[in-house]
PDB file of C-alpha atoms in Angstrom:
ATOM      1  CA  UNK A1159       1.092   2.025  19.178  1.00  0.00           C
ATOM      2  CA  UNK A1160       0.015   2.269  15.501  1.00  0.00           C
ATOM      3  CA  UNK A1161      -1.450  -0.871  13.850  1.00  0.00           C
ATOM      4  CA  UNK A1162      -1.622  -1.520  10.050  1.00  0.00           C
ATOM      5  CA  UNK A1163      -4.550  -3.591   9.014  1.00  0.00           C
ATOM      6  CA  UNK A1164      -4.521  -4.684   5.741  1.00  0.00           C
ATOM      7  CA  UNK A1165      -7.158  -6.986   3.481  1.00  0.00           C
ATOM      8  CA  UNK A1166      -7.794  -7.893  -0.399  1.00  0.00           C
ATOM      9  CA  UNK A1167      -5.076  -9.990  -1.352  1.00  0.00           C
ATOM     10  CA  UNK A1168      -5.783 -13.094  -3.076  1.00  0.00           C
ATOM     11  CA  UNK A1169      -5.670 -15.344  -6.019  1.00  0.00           C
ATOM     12  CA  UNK A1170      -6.370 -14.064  -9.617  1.00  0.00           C
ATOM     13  CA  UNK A1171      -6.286 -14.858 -13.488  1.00  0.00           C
ATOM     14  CA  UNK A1172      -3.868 -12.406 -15.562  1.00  0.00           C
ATOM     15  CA  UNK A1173      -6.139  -9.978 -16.634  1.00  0.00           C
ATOM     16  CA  UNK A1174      -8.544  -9.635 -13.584  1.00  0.00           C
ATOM     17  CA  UNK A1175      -8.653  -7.124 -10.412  1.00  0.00           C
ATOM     18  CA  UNK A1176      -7.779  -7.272  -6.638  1.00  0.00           C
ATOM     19  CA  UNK A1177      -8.643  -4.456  -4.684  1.00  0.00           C
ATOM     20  CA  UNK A1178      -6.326  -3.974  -1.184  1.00  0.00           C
ATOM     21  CA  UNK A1179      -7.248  -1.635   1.870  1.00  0.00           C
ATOM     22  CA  UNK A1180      -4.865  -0.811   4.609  1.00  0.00           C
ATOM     23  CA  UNK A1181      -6.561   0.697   7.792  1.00  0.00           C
ATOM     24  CA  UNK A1182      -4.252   2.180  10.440  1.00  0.00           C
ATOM     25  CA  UNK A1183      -5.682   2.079  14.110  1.00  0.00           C
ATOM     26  CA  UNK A1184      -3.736   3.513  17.290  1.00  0.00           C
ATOM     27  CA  UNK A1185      -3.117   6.809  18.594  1.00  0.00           C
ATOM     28  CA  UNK A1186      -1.390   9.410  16.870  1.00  0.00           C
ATOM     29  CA  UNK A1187      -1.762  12.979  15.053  1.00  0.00           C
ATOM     30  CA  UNK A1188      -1.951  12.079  11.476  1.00  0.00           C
ATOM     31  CA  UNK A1189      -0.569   9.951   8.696  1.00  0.00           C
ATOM     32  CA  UNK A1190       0.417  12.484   6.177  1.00  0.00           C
ATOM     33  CA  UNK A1191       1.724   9.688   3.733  1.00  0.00           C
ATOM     34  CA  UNK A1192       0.146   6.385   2.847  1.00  0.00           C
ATOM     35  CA  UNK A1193       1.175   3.792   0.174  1.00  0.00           C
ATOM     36  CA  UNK A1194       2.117   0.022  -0.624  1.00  0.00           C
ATOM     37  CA  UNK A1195       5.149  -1.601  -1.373  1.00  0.00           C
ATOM     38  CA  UNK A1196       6.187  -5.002  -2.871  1.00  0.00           C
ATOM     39  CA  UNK A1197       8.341  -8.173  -2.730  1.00  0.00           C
ATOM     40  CA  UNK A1198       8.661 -10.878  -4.853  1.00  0.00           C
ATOM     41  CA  UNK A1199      10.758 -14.180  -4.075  1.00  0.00           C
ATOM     42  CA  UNK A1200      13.973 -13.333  -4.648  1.00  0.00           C
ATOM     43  CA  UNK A1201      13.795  -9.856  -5.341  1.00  0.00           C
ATOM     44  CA  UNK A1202      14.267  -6.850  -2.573  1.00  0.00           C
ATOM     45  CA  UNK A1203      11.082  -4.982  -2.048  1.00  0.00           C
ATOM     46  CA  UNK A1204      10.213  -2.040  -4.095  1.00  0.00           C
ATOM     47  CA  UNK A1205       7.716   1.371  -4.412  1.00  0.00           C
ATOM     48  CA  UNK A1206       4.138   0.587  -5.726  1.00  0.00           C
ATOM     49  CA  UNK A1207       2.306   3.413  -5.024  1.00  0.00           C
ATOM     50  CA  UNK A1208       2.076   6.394  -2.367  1.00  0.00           C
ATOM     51  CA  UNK A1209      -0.168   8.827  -1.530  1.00  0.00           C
ATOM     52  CA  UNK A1210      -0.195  12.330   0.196  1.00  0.00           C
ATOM     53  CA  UNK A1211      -2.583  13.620   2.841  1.00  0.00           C
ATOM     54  CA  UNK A1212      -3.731  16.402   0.174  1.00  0.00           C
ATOM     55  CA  UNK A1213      -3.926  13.607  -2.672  1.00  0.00           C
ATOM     56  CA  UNK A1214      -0.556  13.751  -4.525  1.00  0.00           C
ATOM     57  CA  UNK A1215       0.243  10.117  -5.664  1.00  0.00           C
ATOM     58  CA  UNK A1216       3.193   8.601  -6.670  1.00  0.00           C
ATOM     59  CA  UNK A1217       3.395   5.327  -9.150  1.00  0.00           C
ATOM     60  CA  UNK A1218       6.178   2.825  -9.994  1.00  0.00           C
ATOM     61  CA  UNK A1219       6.885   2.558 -13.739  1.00  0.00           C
ATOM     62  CA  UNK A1220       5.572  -0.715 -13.625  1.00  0.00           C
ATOM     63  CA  UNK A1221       2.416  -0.269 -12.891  1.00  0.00           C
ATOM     64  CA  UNK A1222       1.106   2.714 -14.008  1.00  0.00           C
ATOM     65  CA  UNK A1223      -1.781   2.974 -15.723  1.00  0.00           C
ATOM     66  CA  UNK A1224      -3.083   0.128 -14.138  1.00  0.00           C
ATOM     67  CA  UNK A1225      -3.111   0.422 -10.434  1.00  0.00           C
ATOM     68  CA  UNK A1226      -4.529   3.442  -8.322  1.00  0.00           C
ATOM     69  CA  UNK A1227      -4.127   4.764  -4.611  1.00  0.00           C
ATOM     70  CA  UNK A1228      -6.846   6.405  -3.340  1.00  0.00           C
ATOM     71  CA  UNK A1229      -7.151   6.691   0.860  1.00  0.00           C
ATOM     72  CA  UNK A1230     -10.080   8.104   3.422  1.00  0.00           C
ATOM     73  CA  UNK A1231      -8.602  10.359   5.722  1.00  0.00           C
ATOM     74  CA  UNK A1232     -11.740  10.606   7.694  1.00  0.00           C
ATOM     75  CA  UNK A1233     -11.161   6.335   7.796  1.00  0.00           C
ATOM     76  CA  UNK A1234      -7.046   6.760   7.844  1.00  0.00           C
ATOM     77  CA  UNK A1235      -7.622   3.748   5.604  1.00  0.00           C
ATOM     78  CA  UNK A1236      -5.228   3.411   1.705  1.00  0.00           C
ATOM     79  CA  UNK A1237      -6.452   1.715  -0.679  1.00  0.00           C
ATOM     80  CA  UNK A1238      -4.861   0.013  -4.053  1.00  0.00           C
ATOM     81  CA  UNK A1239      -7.182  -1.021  -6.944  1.00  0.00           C
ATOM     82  CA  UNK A1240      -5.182  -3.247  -9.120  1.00  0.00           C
ATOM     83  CA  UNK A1241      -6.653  -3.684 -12.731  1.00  0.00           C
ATOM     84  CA  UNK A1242      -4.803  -5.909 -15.492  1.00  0.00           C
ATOM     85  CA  UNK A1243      -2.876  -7.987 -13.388  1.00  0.00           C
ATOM     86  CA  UNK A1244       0.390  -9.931 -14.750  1.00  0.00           C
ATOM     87  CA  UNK A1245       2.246 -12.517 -13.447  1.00  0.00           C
ATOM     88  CA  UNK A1246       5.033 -10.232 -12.852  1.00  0.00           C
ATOM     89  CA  UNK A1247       2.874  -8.463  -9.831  1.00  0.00           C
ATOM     90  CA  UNK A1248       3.702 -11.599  -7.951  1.00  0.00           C
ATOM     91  CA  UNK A1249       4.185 -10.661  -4.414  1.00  0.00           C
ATOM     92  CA  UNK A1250       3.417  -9.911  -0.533  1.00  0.00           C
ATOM     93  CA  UNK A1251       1.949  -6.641  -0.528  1.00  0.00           C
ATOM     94  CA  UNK A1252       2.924  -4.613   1.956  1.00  0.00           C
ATOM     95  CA  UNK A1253       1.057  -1.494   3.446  1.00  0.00           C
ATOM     96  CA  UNK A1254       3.185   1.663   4.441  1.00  0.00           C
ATOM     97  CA  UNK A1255       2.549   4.519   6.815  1.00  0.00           C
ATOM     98  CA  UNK A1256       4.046   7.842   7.861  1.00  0.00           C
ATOM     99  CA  UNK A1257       2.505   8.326  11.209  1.00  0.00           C
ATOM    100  CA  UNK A1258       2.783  11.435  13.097  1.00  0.00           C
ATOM    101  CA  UNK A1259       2.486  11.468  17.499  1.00  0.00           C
ATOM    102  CA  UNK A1260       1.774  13.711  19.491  1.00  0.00           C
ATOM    103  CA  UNK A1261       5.395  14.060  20.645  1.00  0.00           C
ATOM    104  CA  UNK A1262       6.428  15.252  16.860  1.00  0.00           C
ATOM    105  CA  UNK A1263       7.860  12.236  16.153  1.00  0.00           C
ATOM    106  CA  UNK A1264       7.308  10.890  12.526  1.00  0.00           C
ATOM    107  CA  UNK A1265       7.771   7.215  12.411  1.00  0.00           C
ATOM    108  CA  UNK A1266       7.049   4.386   9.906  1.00  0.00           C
ATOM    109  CA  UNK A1267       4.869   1.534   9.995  1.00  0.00           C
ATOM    110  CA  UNK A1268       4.513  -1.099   8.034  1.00  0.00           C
ATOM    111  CA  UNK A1269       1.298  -3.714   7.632  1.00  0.00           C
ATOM    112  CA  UNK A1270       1.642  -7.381   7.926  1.00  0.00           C
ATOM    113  CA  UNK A1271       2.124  -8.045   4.240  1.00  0.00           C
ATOM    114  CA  UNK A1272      -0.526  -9.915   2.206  1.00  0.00           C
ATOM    115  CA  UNK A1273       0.173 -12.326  -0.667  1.00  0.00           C
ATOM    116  CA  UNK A1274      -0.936 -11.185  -4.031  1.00  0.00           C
ATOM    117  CA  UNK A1275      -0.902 -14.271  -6.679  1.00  0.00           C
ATOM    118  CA  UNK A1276      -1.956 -13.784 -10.374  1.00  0.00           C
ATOM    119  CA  UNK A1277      -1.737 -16.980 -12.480  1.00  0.00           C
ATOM    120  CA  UNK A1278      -1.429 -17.378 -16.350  1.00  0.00           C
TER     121      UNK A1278
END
């Protein structure tokens, strides 16, 4: 079984930086996609960022430019640096994974969640 361990989140002024990490722990082949989603109160959760094995990212609209996904294969570890934070980024945090067993299953797994707060 595949665990998600995430850290980072916190509480931060509009205009400052959180940096998240997501380590995944278990047994299993690979995790050929990594990334981190997001839900606000009221809202259904959404795409933040993902990232590839080989280092092809994806970015939401709203925050591009001012987040990046980088990950450690060696550490099977994502990570989210989050510069210029708004109000509007709000949310639990939640860590993603597309793990791969030995039985050729691909299955995903999902982190905790941890609460991201930026105040005005």
């Amino acid at each position: 079984q595949v665990q998600l361990a995430e850290s980072g989140g916190g509480l931060v002024q509009a205009g400052g930086s959180l940096r998240l990490s997501c380590a995944a722990s278990g047994r299993f082949l690979s995790i050929n996609v990594m990334g981190w989603y997001r839900q606000a109160p009221g809202k259904q959760r959404e795409l933040v960022a993902t990232i590839r094995s080989g280092g092809w990212t994806t970015y939401a609209d709203s925050v591009k430019g001012r987040f990046t996904v980088s990950r450690d294969n060696a550490k099977n570890t994502v990570y989210l640096q989050m510069n210029s934070l708004k109000p509007e980024d709000t949310a639990v945090y939640y860590c993603n994974a597309n793990v791969e067993y030995a039985s050729g299953a691909r299955l995903p797994r999902w982190g905790q969640g941890t609460q991201v707060t930026v105040s005005s």
